[in-house]
mmCIF file of C-alpha atoms in Angstrom:
data_model
loop_
_atom_site.group_PDB
_atom_site.id
_atom_site.type_symbol
_atom_site.label_atom_id
_atom_site.label_comp_id
_atom_site.label_asym_id
_atom_site.label_seq_id
_atom_site.Cartn_x
_atom_site.Cartn_y
_atom_site.Cartn_z
ATOM 1 C CA MET A 1 -49.983 57.234 33.781
ATOM 2 C CA LYS A 2 -52.988 57.070 31.415
ATOM 3 C CA ARG A 3 -50.684 58.058 28.591
ATOM 4 C CA CYS A 4 -48.322 55.252 29.514
ATOM 5 C CA ALA A 5 -51.016 52.583 29.659
ATOM 6 C CA PRO A 6 -51.273 51.821 25.914
ATOM 7 C CA LEU A 7 -47.495 51.632 25.691
ATOM 8 C CA LEU A 8 -47.404 49.281 28.641
ATOM 9 C CA VAL A 9 -50.086 47.050 27.111
ATOM 10 C CA LEU A 10 -48.259 46.998 23.790
ATOM 11 C CA SER A 11 -45.017 46.173 25.529
ATOM 12 C CA LEU A 12 -46.700 43.263 27.257
ATOM 13 C CA ALA A 13 -48.146 42.163 23.936
ATOM 14 C CA ALA A 14 -44.664 42.384 22.467
ATOM 15 C CA LEU A 15 -43.322 40.163 25.193
ATOM 16 C CA MET A 16 -46.006 37.590 24.443
ATOM 17 C CA LEU A 17 -45.304 37.805 20.749
ATOM 18 C CA MET A 18 -41.576 37.943 20.487
ATOM 19 C CA PRO A 19 -39.909 35.308 22.649
ATOM 20 C CA GLN A 20 -39.255 32.704 19.990
ATOM 21 C CA ALA A 21 -37.556 33.610 16.765
ATOM 22 C CA ALA A 22 -38.330 30.171 15.392
ATOM 23 C CA GLY A 23 -39.247 29.905 11.757
ATOM 24 C CA ALA A 24 -38.452 27.886 8.693
ATOM 25 C CA ALA A 25 -34.740 28.081 8.129
ATOM 26 C CA GLY A 26 -34.998 28.776 4.460
ATOM 27 C CA ILE A 27 -33.535 26.871 1.613
ATOM 28 C CA SER A 28 -31.080 24.406 3.013
ATOM 29 C CA VAL A 29 -29.759 22.889 -0.184
ATOM 30 C CA ASP A 30 -25.998 22.400 -0.273
ATOM 31 C CA ALA A 31 -26.186 21.993 3.478
ATOM 32 C CA GLY A 32 -24.103 18.858 3.711
ATOM 33 C CA VAL A 33 -21.560 19.581 1.023
ATOM 34 C CA THR A 34 -18.737 21.934 1.913
ATOM 35 C CA PRO A 35 -17.533 24.315 -0.814
ATOM 36 C CA ALA A 36 -14.177 24.270 -2.577
ATOM 37 C CA ARG A 37 -11.068 25.566 -0.862
ATOM 38 C CA ASP A 38 -10.678 29.346 -1.209
ATOM 39 C CA ARG A 39 -14.246 29.782 -2.333
ATOM 40 C CA TRP A 40 -16.157 32.791 -1.012
ATOM 41 C CA ILE A 41 -19.928 32.759 -0.871
ATOM 42 C CA TYR A 42 -22.073 35.780 -0.109
ATOM 43 C CA ARG A 43 -25.689 35.063 0.659
ATOM 44 C CA THR A 44 -28.425 37.513 1.449
ATOM 45 C CA LEU A 45 -31.910 36.504 2.550
ATOM 46 C CA VAL A 46 -34.981 38.578 3.176
ATOM 47 C CA ARG A 47 -37.705 36.842 5.138
ATOM 48 C CA SER A 48 -41.067 38.254 6.066
ATOM 49 C CA MET A 49 -43.078 36.732 8.863
ATOM 50 C CA THR A 50 -46.382 37.549 10.383
ATOM 51 C CA ARG A 51 -48.286 36.564 13.500
ATOM 52 C CA ASP A 52 -51.907 37.592 13.337
ATOM 53 C CA ASP A 53 -54.216 34.900 14.664
ATOM 54 C CA ASP A 54 -54.718 36.084 18.231
ATOM 55 C CA PRO A 55 -56.494 33.502 20.413
ATOM 56 C CA THR A 56 -57.280 36.136 23.057
ATOM 57 C CA GLY A 57 -59.383 38.266 20.711
ATOM 58 C CA MET A 58 -57.272 41.337 21.536
ATOM 59 C CA GLY A 59 -56.305 41.701 17.888
ATOM 60 C CA ARG A 60 -52.600 41.509 18.516
ATOM 61 C CA LYS A 61 -50.516 41.350 15.365
ATOM 62 C CA MET A 62 -46.845 41.346 14.521
ATOM 63 C CA ASP A 63 -45.091 41.771 11.193
ATOM 64 C CA MET A 64 -41.416 41.065 11.021
ATOM 65 C CA LEU A 65 -38.920 41.583 8.257
ATOM 66 C CA MET A 66 -35.567 39.882 8.610
ATOM 67 C CA TRP A 67 -32.606 40.566 6.395
ATOM 68 C CA ASN A 68 -29.815 38.067 6.899
ATOM 69 C CA ASN A 69 -26.363 38.537 5.452
ATOM 70 C CA VAL A 70 -24.107 35.520 5.304
ATOM 71 C CA LEU A 71 -20.466 35.338 4.276
ATOM 72 C CA ALA A 72 -18.833 31.919 3.926
ATOM 73 C CA TYR A 73 -15.244 30.998 3.134
ATOM 74 C CA GLY A 74 -13.871 27.581 2.219
ATOM 75 C CA MET A 75 -10.789 27.686 4.405
ATOM 76 C CA ARG A 76 -9.925 24.080 3.583
ATOM 77 C CA PRO A 77 -11.816 21.515 1.521
ATOM 78 C CA ASN A 78 -13.162 20.084 4.760
ATOM 79 C CA LEU A 79 -13.682 23.305 6.718
ATOM 80 C CA THR A 80 -15.920 26.259 5.982
ATOM 81 C CA LEU A 81 -16.124 29.365 8.151
ATOM 82 C CA ILE A 82 -19.334 31.350 8.104
ATOM 83 C CA LEU A 83 -20.425 34.755 9.448
ATOM 84 C CA LYS A 84 -24.089 35.668 9.767
ATOM 85 C CA GLN A 85 -25.418 39.124 10.514
ATOM 86 C CA PRO A 86 -29.165 39.673 10.645
ATOM 87 C CA VAL A 87 -31.010 42.994 10.552
ATOM 88 C CA ARG A 88 -34.614 43.096 11.701
ATOM 89 C CA ARG A 89 -37.648 45.293 11.628
ATOM 90 C CA ARG A 90 -40.702 44.558 13.715
ATOM 91 C CA GLU A 91 -44.108 46.161 13.928
ATOM 92 C CA ILE A 92 -46.544 45.238 16.654
ATOM 93 C CA SER A 93 -50.108 46.432 16.664
ATOM 94 C CA MET A 94 -53.006 46.017 19.026
ATOM 95 C CA ALA A 95 -56.315 47.804 19.350
ATOM 96 C CA GLY A 96 -55.339 50.504 16.871
ATOM 97 C CA SER A 97 -51.971 51.242 18.453
ATOM 98 C CA LYS A 98 -48.662 50.374 16.882
ATOM 99 C CA ILE A 99 -45.071 50.224 17.886
ATOM 100 C CA SER A 100 -42.224 49.456 15.557
ATOM 101 C CA ASP A 101 -38.514 49.083 15.919
ATOM 102 C CA SER A 102 -35.598 47.988 13.845
ATOM 103 C CA GLY A 103 -31.996 47.117 14.442
ATOM 104 C CA ALA A 104 -29.248 44.587 14.132
ATOM 105 C CA GLY A 105 -29.647 41.059 15.434
ATOM 106 C CA ASP A 106 -26.907 39.016 17.034
ATOM 107 C CA LEU A 107 -23.827 38.121 15.044
ATOM 108 C CA ALA A 108 -23.345 34.384 14.528
ATOM 109 C CA LEU A 109 -20.066 32.601 13.824
ATOM 110 C CA LEU A 110 -20.311 29.147 12.350
ATOM 111 C CA ALA A 111 -17.833 26.424 11.457
ATOM 112 C CA LYS A 112 -18.870 23.612 9.133
ATOM 113 C CA TYR A 113 -16.697 20.510 9.050
ATOM 114 C CA ARG A 114 -16.953 17.870 6.358
ATOM 115 C CA LEU A 115 -17.482 14.458 7.923
ATOM 116 C CA VAL A 116 -18.218 12.412 4.817
ATOM 117 C CA ARG A 117 -18.080 13.105 1.119
ATOM 118 C CA ARG A 118 -18.685 10.346 -1.413
ATOM 119 C CA ASN A 119 -18.720 11.271 -5.085
ATOM 120 C CA ASN A 120 -19.216 8.717 -7.812
ATOM 121 C CA ARG A 121 -20.525 8.577 -11.344
ATOM 122 C CA GLU A 122 -24.200 8.424 -10.331
ATOM 123 C CA THR A 123 -24.504 9.944 -6.872
ATOM 124 C CA THR A 124 -23.006 12.380 -4.402
ATOM 125 C CA PHE A 125 -23.379 12.162 -0.647
ATOM 126 C CA GLY A 126 -22.123 14.652 1.900
ATOM 127 C CA LEU A 127 -22.387 14.892 5.645
ATOM 128 C CA ALA A 128 -21.138 17.854 7.662
ATOM 129 C CA GLY A 129 -21.131 18.820 11.304
ATOM 130 C CA THR A 130 -21.612 22.431 12.352
ATOM 131 C CA LEU A 131 -21.102 24.489 15.455
ATOM 132 C CA GLU A 132 -22.669 27.916 15.604
ATOM 133 C CA LEU A 133 -21.927 30.524 18.218
ATOM 134 C CA THR A 134 -24.259 33.475 18.570
ATOM 135 C CA VAL A 135 -22.643 36.551 20.062
ATOM 136 C CA PRO A 136 -24.918 39.098 21.791
ATOM 137 C CA THR A 137 -23.945 42.036 19.601
ATOM 138 C CA GLY A 138 -27.453 42.976 18.473
ATOM 139 C CA SER A 139 -29.404 46.094 19.317
ATOM 140 C CA GLU A 140 -31.336 46.167 22.571
ATOM 141 C CA GLU A 141 -34.626 45.060 21.022
ATOM 142 C CA PHE A 142 -33.202 42.117 19.135
ATOM 143 C CA THR A 143 -30.296 40.725 21.093
ATOM 144 C CA SER A 144 -30.605 37.456 23.005
ATOM 145 C CA ASP A 145 -28.257 38.976 25.620
ATOM 146 C CA THR A 146 -26.500 35.632 25.886
ATOM 147 C CA TRP A 147 -23.928 33.567 24.039
ATOM 148 C CA ASP A 148 -25.837 30.715 22.430
ATOM 149 C CA LEU A 149 -24.393 27.508 21.002
ATOM 150 C CA ARG A 150 -26.007 25.573 18.196
ATOM 151 C CA PRO A 151 -24.463 22.260 17.182
ATOM 152 C CA GLY A 152 -25.911 20.632 14.096
ATOM 153 C CA ILE A 153 -25.541 18.004 11.437
ATOM 154 C CA TYR A 154 -26.279 18.495 7.756
ATOM 155 C CA GLY A 155 -26.600 15.939 5.008
ATOM 156 C CA SER A 156 -26.994 16.079 1.241
ATOM 157 C CA PHE A 157 -27.681 13.446 -1.382
ATOM 158 C CA ARG A 158 -27.672 14.006 -5.130
ATOM 159 C CA ARG A 159 -28.669 11.678 -7.924
ATOM 160 C CA GLY A 160 -28.559 13.170 -11.402
ATOM 161 C CA ARG A 161 -30.681 16.289 -11.333
ATOM 162 C CA TRP A 162 -32.425 15.320 -8.108
ATOM 163 C CA ALA A 163 -31.260 16.691 -4.775
ATOM 164 C CA THR A 164 -32.302 16.109 -1.199
ATOM 165 C CA ASP A 165 -30.939 17.685 1.969
ATOM 166 C CA PHE A 166 -31.616 17.351 5.646
ATOM 167 C CA SER A 167 -30.418 19.068 8.773
ATOM 168 C CA ALA A 168 -30.820 18.735 12.510
ATOM 169 C CA ALA A 169 -29.667 21.422 14.925
ATOM 170 C CA TYR A 170 -30.164 22.148 18.598
ATOM 171 C CA ARG A 171 -29.843 25.635 20.062
ATOM 172 C CA LEU A 172 -28.510 25.722 23.592
ATOM 173 C CA SER A 173 -29.743 29.106 24.720
ATOM 174 C CA GLY A 174 -27.683 30.989 27.246
ATOM 175 C CA ALA A 175 -24.632 28.740 27.083
ATOM 176 C CA ALA A 176 -22.795 31.712 28.578
ATOM 177 C CA GLY A 177 -24.027 35.000 30.036
ATOM 178 C CA ASP A 178 -27.377 36.003 31.486
ATOM 179 C CA ARG A 179 -30.133 38.210 30.203
ATOM 180 C CA ASP A 180 -30.580 41.494 32.018
ATOM 181 C CA ASP A 181 -34.169 40.564 32.857
ATOM 182 C CA GLY A 182 -33.148 37.183 34.284
ATOM 183 C CA ARG A 183 -35.189 35.289 31.735
ATOM 184 C CA GLU A 184 -33.727 32.009 30.479
ATOM 185 C CA VAL A 185 -34.758 31.454 26.892
ATOM 186 C CA GLY A 186 -35.733 27.878 26.090
ATOM 187 C CA ASP A 187 -33.622 25.624 23.904
ATOM 188 C CA GLU A 188 -34.774 24.874 20.385
ATOM 189 C CA LEU A 189 -34.673 21.813 18.172
ATOM 190 C CA ALA A 190 -34.760 22.384 14.420
ATOM 191 C CA LEU A 191 -35.238 19.663 11.805
ATOM 192 C CA ASP A 192 -35.276 20.442 8.100
ATOM 193 C CA TRP A 193 -35.686 18.469 4.939
ATOM 194 C CA ALA A 194 -35.532 19.801 1.396
ATOM 195 C CA GLY A 195 -36.020 18.216 -1.996
ATOM 196 C CA ALA A 196 -35.351 19.738 -5.420
ATOM 197 C CA ARG A 197 -35.185 18.778 -9.064
ATOM 198 C CA GLN A 198 -33.168 20.814 -11.540
ATOM 199 C CA PHE A 199 -34.218 21.622 -15.098
ATOM 200 C CA LEU A 200 -31.836 23.070 -17.654
ATOM 201 C CA VAL A 201 -32.851 26.474 -18.963
ATOM 202 C CA GLY A 202 -32.225 27.039 -22.653
ATOM 203 C CA GLY A 203 -30.408 23.744 -22.955
ATOM 204 C CA SER A 204 -27.343 25.180 -21.227
ATOM 205 C CA ALA A 205 -25.653 23.482 -18.307
ATOM 206 C CA ASN A 206 -24.849 26.978 -17.016
ATOM 207 C CA THR A 207 -28.429 27.820 -16.143
ATOM 208 C CA THR A 208 -30.956 25.767 -14.190
ATOM 209 C CA LEU A 209 -34.328 26.237 -12.581
ATOM 210 C CA ALA A 210 -35.339 23.975 -9.719
ATOM 211 C CA PRO A 211 -38.668 23.619 -7.946
ATOM 212 C CA VAL A 212 -37.906 23.175 -4.244
ATOM 213 C CA LEU A 213 -39.965 21.785 -1.406
ATOM 214 C CA GLU A 214 -38.946 22.197 2.219
ATOM 215 C CA LEU A 215 -40.315 20.766 5.404
ATOM 216 C CA SER A 216 -39.219 22.447 8.635
ATOM 217 C CA TYR A 217 -39.990 21.408 12.192
ATOM 218 C CA ARG A 218 -39.248 23.586 15.223
ATOM 219 C CA ASN A 219 -39.671 22.732 18.870
ATOM 220 C CA ALA A 220 -38.859 25.580 21.216
ATOM 221 C CA ALA A 221 -38.922 24.885 24.939
ATOM 222 C CA ARG A 222 -40.588 27.235 27.396
ATOM 223 C CA ASP A 223 -38.581 30.144 28.753
ATOM 224 C CA GLU A 224 -37.977 30.250 32.490
ATOM 225 C CA LEU A 225 -37.538 32.862 35.164
ATOM 226 C CA MET A 226 -35.988 31.733 38.433
ATOM 227 C CA GLY A 227 -36.911 28.141 37.664
ATOM 228 C CA GLN A 228 -40.535 28.965 36.839
ATOM 229 C CA PRO A 229 -41.741 28.449 33.265
ATOM 230 C CA PHE A 230 -43.196 31.342 31.288
ATOM 231 C CA VAL A 231 -46.714 30.349 30.273
ATOM 232 C CA ASN A 232 -46.653 32.345 27.042
ATOM 233 C CA SER A 233 -43.518 30.869 25.576
ATOM 234 C CA GLY A 234 -42.459 27.748 23.746
ATOM 235 C CA GLU A 235 -44.020 26.312 20.642
ATOM 236 C CA GLU A 236 -44.020 23.539 18.094
ATOM 237 C CA LEU A 237 -44.198 24.334 14.410
ATOM 238 C CA LEU A 238 -44.255 22.559 11.104
ATOM 239 C CA TYR A 239 -43.701 24.558 7.940
ATOM 240 C CA LEU A 240 -44.189 23.332 4.389
ATOM 241 C CA SER A 241 -42.375 25.625 1.997
ATOM 242 C CA PRO A 242 -42.602 25.321 -1.773
ATOM 243 C CA GLY A 243 -40.292 27.487 -3.827
ATOM 244 C CA LEU A 244 -38.005 27.978 -6.770
ATOM 245 C CA LYS A 245 -34.252 28.161 -7.148
ATOM 246 C CA TYR A 246 -32.666 29.738 -10.202
ATOM 247 C CA THR A 247 -28.961 29.189 -10.842
ATOM 248 C CA ARG A 248 -26.989 30.981 -13.505
ATOM 249 C CA SER A 249 -23.297 30.218 -13.286
ATOM 250 C CA SER A 250 -22.172 31.563 -9.928
ATOM 251 C CA LEU A 251 -25.375 33.413 -9.120
ATOM 252 C CA ILE A 252 -28.280 31.759 -7.321
ATOM 253 C CA LEU A 253 -31.702 33.269 -6.696
ATOM 254 C CA GLU A 254 -34.154 31.604 -4.312
ATOM 255 C CA ALA A 255 -37.777 32.208 -3.387
ATOM 256 C CA LEU A 256 -39.961 30.312 -0.927
ATOM 257 C CA VAL A 257 -43.420 30.596 0.530
ATOM 258 C CA LEU A 258 -43.352 29.540 4.194
ATOM 259 C CA VAL A 259 -46.653 27.935 5.087
ATOM 260 C CA PRO A 260 -47.213 26.918 8.715
ATOM 261 C CA VAL A 261 -49.181 23.709 8.243
ATOM 262 C CA TRP A 262 -49.279 22.867 11.932
ATOM 263 C CA GLN A 263 -48.485 24.793 15.105
ATOM 264 C CA ASP A 264 -48.964 24.400 18.796
ATOM 265 C CA GLN A 265 -48.337 27.564 20.787
ATOM 266 C CA ASN A 266 -48.147 27.513 24.554
ATOM 267 C CA GLY A 267 -50.312 29.956 26.457
ATOM 268 C CA ALA A 268 -51.889 32.884 24.667
ATOM 269 C CA GLN A 269 -49.282 33.457 21.976
ATOM 270 C CA VAL A 270 -50.404 34.734 18.629
ATOM 271 C CA GLU A 271 -50.251 32.113 15.904
ATOM 272 C CA ARG A 272 -47.935 32.360 12.933
ATOM 273 C CA GLY A 273 -49.096 33.183 9.448
ATOM 274 C CA THR A 274 -47.646 32.582 6.008
ATOM 275 C CA GLY A 275 -44.198 34.022 5.383
ATOM 276 C CA PHE A 276 -42.010 34.666 2.372
ATOM 277 C CA LEU A 277 -38.343 34.266 1.723
ATOM 278 C CA LEU A 278 -36.208 35.748 -1.023
ATOM 279 C CA GLY A 279 -32.561 34.882 -1.273
ATOM 280 C CA LEU A 280 -29.570 35.587 -3.401
ATOM 281 C CA ARG A 281 -26.204 33.862 -3.413
ATOM 282 C CA LYS A 282 -23.078 34.901 -5.241
ATOM 283 C CA LEU A 283 -20.149 32.519 -5.368
ATOM 284 C CA PHE A 284 -16.647 33.865 -5.906
ATOM 285 C CA MET B 1 -35.291 50.542 7.204
ATOM 286 C CA LYS B 2 -35.907 52.243 3.855
ATOM 287 C CA ARG B 3 -32.190 52.813 3.680
ATOM 288 C CA ALA B 4 -31.545 49.139 4.410
ATOM 289 C CA ILE B 5 -33.898 48.112 1.611
ATOM 290 C CA SER B 6 -32.193 50.558 -0.771
ATOM 291 C CA VAL B 7 -28.805 49.103 0.109
ATOM 292 C CA LEU B 8 -30.162 45.584 -0.395
ATOM 293 C CA THR B 9 -31.609 46.554 -3.783
ATOM 294 C CA LEU B 10 -28.255 48.010 -4.793
ATOM 295 C CA VAL B 11 -26.392 44.890 -3.655
ATOM 296 C CA VAL B 12 -28.825 42.675 -5.575
ATOM 297 C CA ALA B 13 -28.451 44.804 -8.714
ATOM 298 C CA ILE B 14 -24.649 44.707 -8.522
ATOM 299 C CA LEU B 15 -24.609 40.960 -7.951
ATOM 300 C CA LEU B 16 -27.078 40.377 -10.777
ATOM 301 C CA ALA B 17 -24.896 42.428 -13.094
ATOM 302 C CA ALA B 18 -21.812 40.539 -11.939
ATOM 303 C CA GLY B 19 -23.596 37.225 -12.384
ATOM 304 C CA CYS B 20 -24.698 38.068 -15.904
ATOM 305 C CA ALA B 21 -21.244 39.304 -16.760
ATOM 306 C CA THR B 22 -19.614 36.077 -15.635
ATOM 307 C CA ALA B 23 -22.322 33.704 -16.777
ATOM 308 C CA ASP B 24 -21.322 33.898 -20.399
ATOM 309 C CA ARG B 25 -17.629 33.590 -19.742
ATOM 310 C CA SER B 26 -16.437 30.710 -21.840
ATOM 311 C CA VAL B 27 -13.119 29.216 -22.656
ATOM 312 C CA SER B 28 -12.255 28.243 -26.163
ATOM 313 C CA THR B 29 -11.596 24.548 -25.955
ATOM 314 C CA ASP B 30 -11.797 23.654 -29.570
ATOM 315 C CA PRO B 31 -8.535 21.863 -30.248
ATOM 316 C CA GLY B 32 -8.744 22.778 -33.895
ATOM 317 C CA SER B 33 -8.855 26.501 -33.198
ATOM 318 C CA THR B 34 -5.392 26.728 -31.633
ATOM 319 C CA ASP B 35 -2.215 24.748 -31.349
ATOM 320 C CA LEU B 36 -2.734 24.321 -27.626
ATOM 321 C CA GLU B 37 -3.270 20.865 -26.160
ATOM 322 C CA VAL B 38 -6.719 20.204 -24.718
ATOM 323 C CA ARG B 39 -7.334 17.549 -22.103
ATOM 324 C CA ILE B 40 -10.663 16.296 -20.839
ATOM 325 C CA TYR B 41 -11.109 14.729 -17.413
ATOM 326 C CA GLU B 42 -14.044 13.061 -15.707
ATOM 327 C CA VAL B 43 -15.052 14.778 -12.462
ATOM 328 C CA PHE B 44 -17.642 13.388 -10.039
ATOM 329 C CA GLY B 45 -19.540 15.335 -7.392
ATOM 330 C CA MET B 46 -20.560 18.477 -9.263
ATOM 331 C CA ASP B 47 -24.306 18.938 -8.869
ATOM 332 C CA CYS B 48 -25.192 22.355 -10.283
ATOM 333 C CA PRO B 49 -23.772 25.216 -12.390
ATOM 334 C CA GLY B 50 -22.611 26.872 -9.170
ATOM 335 C CA CYS B 51 -19.940 24.190 -8.821
ATOM 336 C CA HIS B 52 -18.077 25.222 -11.967
ATOM 337 C CA GLY B 53 -16.439 28.372 -10.653
ATOM 338 C CA GLY B 54 -14.857 26.838 -7.544
ATOM 339 C CA LEU B 55 -13.294 24.017 -9.554
ATOM 340 C CA GLU B 56 -12.115 26.199 -12.439
ATOM 341 C CA LYS B 57 -10.540 28.666 -10.003
ATOM 342 C CA LEU B 58 -8.391 25.946 -8.420
ATOM 343 C CA VAL B 59 -7.480 24.207 -11.677
ATOM 344 C CA LEU B 60 -6.373 27.524 -13.177
ATOM 345 C CA ARG B 61 -3.778 27.767 -10.419
ATOM 346 C CA VAL B 62 -2.088 24.583 -11.601
ATOM 347 C CA GLN B 63 1.148 25.331 -13.410
ATOM 348 C CA GLY B 64 0.705 24.822 -17.123
ATOM 349 C CA VAL B 65 -3.055 25.347 -17.236
ATOM 350 C CA GLU B 66 -4.052 28.030 -19.700
ATOM 351 C CA ALA B 67 -7.816 27.658 -19.353
ATOM 352 C CA ALA B 68 -10.325 25.436 -17.591
ATOM 353 C CA GLN B 69 -14.004 24.817 -18.117
ATOM 354 C CA ALA B 70 -16.218 22.525 -16.060
ATOM 355 C CA ASN B 71 -19.562 21.021 -16.984
ATOM 356 C CA TRP B 72 -21.593 19.489 -14.162
ATOM 357 C CA GLU B 73 -24.080 17.824 -16.499
ATOM 358 C CA GLN B 74 -21.428 15.986 -18.475
ATOM 359 C CA LYS B 75 -19.277 15.473 -15.361
ATOM 360 C CA ARG B 76 -16.314 16.808 -17.287
ATOM 361 C CA LEU B 77 -13.484 19.239 -16.913
ATOM 362 C CA THR B 78 -11.828 20.578 -20.037
ATOM 363 C CA VAL B 79 -8.322 21.931 -19.593
ATOM 364 C CA THR B 80 -6.279 23.847 -22.122
ATOM 365 C CA VAL B 81 -2.547 23.357 -21.575
ATOM 366 C CA SER B 82 -0.166 26.279 -21.952
ATOM 367 C CA SER B 83 2.088 26.088 -24.963
ATOM 368 C CA GLY B 84 5.360 24.247 -24.390
ATOM 369 C CA VAL B 85 4.425 23.078 -20.895
ATOM 370 C CA GLU B 86 4.174 19.476 -19.685
ATOM 371 C CA LEU B 87 1.062 19.380 -17.527
ATOM 372 C CA ASP B 88 1.037 16.870 -14.697
ATOM 373 C CA ASP B 89 -2.346 15.104 -14.527
ATOM 374 C CA GLU B 90 -1.865 14.436 -10.835
ATOM 375 C CA ALA B 91 -1.714 18.195 -10.159
ATOM 376 C CA VAL B 92 -5.083 18.581 -11.892
ATOM 377 C CA PHE B 93 -6.524 15.676 -9.878
ATOM 378 C CA GLU B 94 -5.313 17.292 -6.659
ATOM 379 C CA ALA B 95 -7.027 20.564 -7.615
ATOM 380 C CA VAL B 96 -10.219 18.566 -8.232
ATOM 381 C CA ARG B 97 -9.937 17.045 -4.730
ATOM 382 C CA GLN B 98 -9.353 20.481 -3.190
ATOM 383 C CA ALA B 99 -12.652 21.502 -4.747
ATOM 384 C CA ASN B 100 -14.335 18.614 -2.911
ATOM 385 C CA PHE B 101 -14.887 16.615 -6.078
ATOM 386 C CA THR B 102 -13.500 13.267 -7.167
ATOM 387 C CA PRO B 103 -11.384 12.886 -10.302
ATOM 388 C CA GLY B 104 -12.259 10.075 -12.692
ATOM 389 C CA GLU B 105 -10.380 9.094 -15.818
ATOM 390 C CA ARG B 106 -8.596 11.317 -18.284
ATOM 391 C CA LEU B 107 -10.742 10.954 -21.391
ATOM 392 C CA GLN B 108 -8.580 12.861 -23.850
#
């Protein structure tokens, strides 16, 4: 039993650390404008996150590396189908002990429908509605165990070399199915805004570099078990994320620093630290 | 996880190579260099270099189009017409719409 004690404590720490997967969504440019018909887009994102400011003084810490793979297809000019498959690695440490695990996250299927698209000589405006379905296909450590729905709305506005995007999405956790442990994960509201300004590189219209600034707000409701709220769950977060986007023809490279400028964690959850995001997109 | 990172590195390298290989792809649109007819159209809605490929791909499918080159900065699409073919402007405009852009005037 003594041998099991550290593992038990770490497992409890993990439970207090892991409930919410909330974080800045990453670069959301192009969010409201659907791609051309028959266009394929492959996007890969690596995001590192850390939680290391433990209010309990127990020195709990978590490092997480998320690798998201996204494949999008412009089925029609007004309809894009998207597949997302994350892979995750997590390391939790406390009082000199560590546990780590890695595995696949849940597969997400997403449809984006163009609601508005206005192009004219000076400006472009696009508005799209999305519906995302998360399927519990992930490994034991990383699956939500439930089918989650996430409706959203995305908008984009362009004027010359300036671009601004916004998105609002709401995750309805456990729309279908129940977790094995009976826990009902709280819903989550996500609001994002991004601004960017492109600069031509080498005077060619084929290559641009754009400083990007993102603002991301997350509000995750408390989890519940048999109608009773989990104390150590639910949070509010505000990330400010400066970054760069490099575009060369059909290849796009993105990098962001995810800075949590404000956070309010319920209970004794460990606070979030600065994260990083690297992304690559290839358009076919 | 090391394996996953290796795979990611490989994917990135391949995509970078592919990107560089396609980035310099250009279409000769100098009307003086060939006997082929060159047309230039205004196109609205392109907002970055990434837009070029999707539009060019669709315009190239139009019967009578030999080559197509888009420029988001100039808001232009340059089309080279195949020899001896009568290209229908409306077919080009429809391809532009399918790419989620809006055709303007034919400039040349």
